Amino acid sequence: MPIQTFKIAALAGDGIGPEVMRQAILVLRAIEKPFNASFAISEAPVGWAGIDAAGKALPDSTLALCKSSDAILFGSVGLPDRDPTIPKEERPERAALLRIRKEFGLYANLRPVKLHAPLAHACPLNADRQAGGIDVLVVRELTGGMYFGQPKKTELVSEGVHRAIDTMVYTTPEIERIAHVAFKAARLRRKRVTSIDKANVLENGVLWREVVTRVGKSYGDVALEHMFVDNAAMQLMLRPSQFDVMLCENMFGDILSDEAAALAGSLGMLPSASLGAGSGERVFGFYEPAGGTAPDIAGKNLANPIAQILSAAMMLRFSFGMEAAASAVEKAVATAIHSGLRTGDIYSATDPAAKRTTTTEMGATIAAAITA
Ligand code: IPM
Ligand code: MG
């Protein structure tokens, strides 16, 4: 079979971004030979790194590189300490991350949360509440809702009094397309969708529930349940095993995916894929860990690279059609975890098998465990 070649834009960003990205690239290099692929990886600055290099959080050359690539592997952006130095519209979260999501129409964000059995110690729930396992896919709508709705502004209403306005907006087609993503994903899993809304208060919630119910009719093999977001936040703590696919609008998905990630031991374990329109084996996508830049531990070789590495695995699966390679990465991660290696975020002193490790050792161990 001829060697397959893929172009990857690697945007490491700020904080722990560069050091976890290095480990993901190491793992991708370990994939090339056994899986007969060649990755052309181009690195470019984004976030504060972009501002420092080219005066903008998303430099034009970085955006151009993204446009000419098959996928974007993203680290993380944002350094709250530096925020006061520039207007909020120019800050990395808005000017780079949200801009890329919108620019490429990446409306479907998939966040798989899974508690690996050896990490039971790192889960904040006791053994009773962990019963039945924790294996949830959060499907988060990513280009609508309050993040993007207009008007969005802060205005002065009278002397010393400001009014801030964010607008939650969803249209029927926006809800339909993300609902289809959730039902299709559920078909490959345990065939349950829990749709999250606030239909008891929000107009958006009422429409969300109506549209999801209608879309659900064409997936007779998938069980659909609706849940208010506040109750969902509680149910995740009480009985997480009841969830298979959680279908959420943008902000609810942001919040619930962090909560769910904590159940899997750490936000440092949570990868994500952001996909747009298109289908088939090769879909352009954006892959990033769901966690942030963690400035407090940046540059200290302490960050957990697993979320970044698992994001690369999702890229292999969804953008390159390399399912076997994606599984090999996930297996290698499981092997490293089973061996007892733990970065600080998943380390637990009460676990006799746990061995505290570094970003680089974790990355190297995972890369070395890759087999075809
Ligand atoms: C995430 C992050 C982002 C979001 C921030 C950094 C803008 O929290 O990807 O979950 O809110 O979407
Ligand atoms: Mg978030």
mmCIF file of N, CA and C and ligand atoms in Angstrom, residues 93 97 101 111 140 147 254 290, ligand 1:
data_model
loop_
_atom_site.group_PDB
_atom_site.id
_atom_site.type_symbol
_atom_site.label_atom_id
_atom_site.label_comp_id
_atom_site.label_asym_id
_atom_site.label_seq_id
_atom_site.Cartn_x
_atom_site.Cartn_y
_atom_site.Cartn_z
ATOM 1 N N GLU A 93 -8.387 33.836 23.672
ATOM 2 C CA GLU A 93 -9.572 32.979 23.705
ATOM 3 C C GLU A 93 -10.552 33.385 22.605
ATOM 4 N N LEU A 97 -8.999 31.190 19.462
ATOM 5 C CA LEU A 97 -9.773 29.961 19.610
ATOM 6 C C LEU A 97 -11.187 30.074 19.040
ATOM 7 N N ARG A 101 -12.801 28.362 15.537
ATOM 8 C CA ARG A 101 -14.016 27.545 15.565
ATOM 9 C C ARG A 101 -15.035 28.074 14.561
ATOM 10 N N ARG A 111 -16.218 15.334 23.248
ATOM 11 C CA ARG A 111 -15.337 15.228 24.409
ATOM 12 C C ARG A 111 -15.582 13.915 25.137
ATOM 13 N N ARG A 140 -20.844 18.650 22.380
ATOM 14 C CA ARG A 140 -21.088 20.062 22.670
ATOM 15 C C ARG A 140 -21.222 20.853 21.374
ATOM 16 N N TYR A 147 -21.936 32.163 23.280
ATOM 17 C CA TYR A 147 -20.572 32.508 22.892
ATOM 18 C C TYR A 147 -20.557 33.462 21.701
ATOM 19 N N ASP A 254 -19.645 23.311 27.814
ATOM 20 C CA ASP A 254 -18.371 23.778 28.358
ATOM 21 C C ASP A 254 -18.294 23.407 29.838
ATOM 22 N N ALA A 290 -9.158 19.630 26.357
ATOM 23 C CA ALA A 290 -10.229 20.507 26.831
ATOM 24 C C ALA A 290 -9.752 21.436 27.944
HETATM 25 C C1 IPM B 1 -12.986 25.061 26.339
HETATM 26 C C2 IPM B 1 -12.464 26.337 26.951
HETATM 27 C C3 IPM B 1 -12.838 27.499 26.046
HETATM 28 C C4 IPM B 1 -14.347 27.537 25.924
HETATM 29 C C5 IPM B 1 -12.291 28.871 26.512
HETATM 30 C C6 IPM B 1 -10.784 28.858 26.701
HETATM 31 C C7 IPM B 1 -12.704 29.981 25.594
HETATM 32 O O1 IPM B 1 -12.968 26.490 28.235
HETATM 33 O O2 IPM B 1 -12.600 24.743 25.197
HETATM 34 O O3 IPM B 1 -13.771 24.374 26.980
HETATM 35 O O4 IPM B 1 -15.021 28.112 26.788
HETATM 36 O O5 IPM B 1 -14.871 26.989 24.948
#
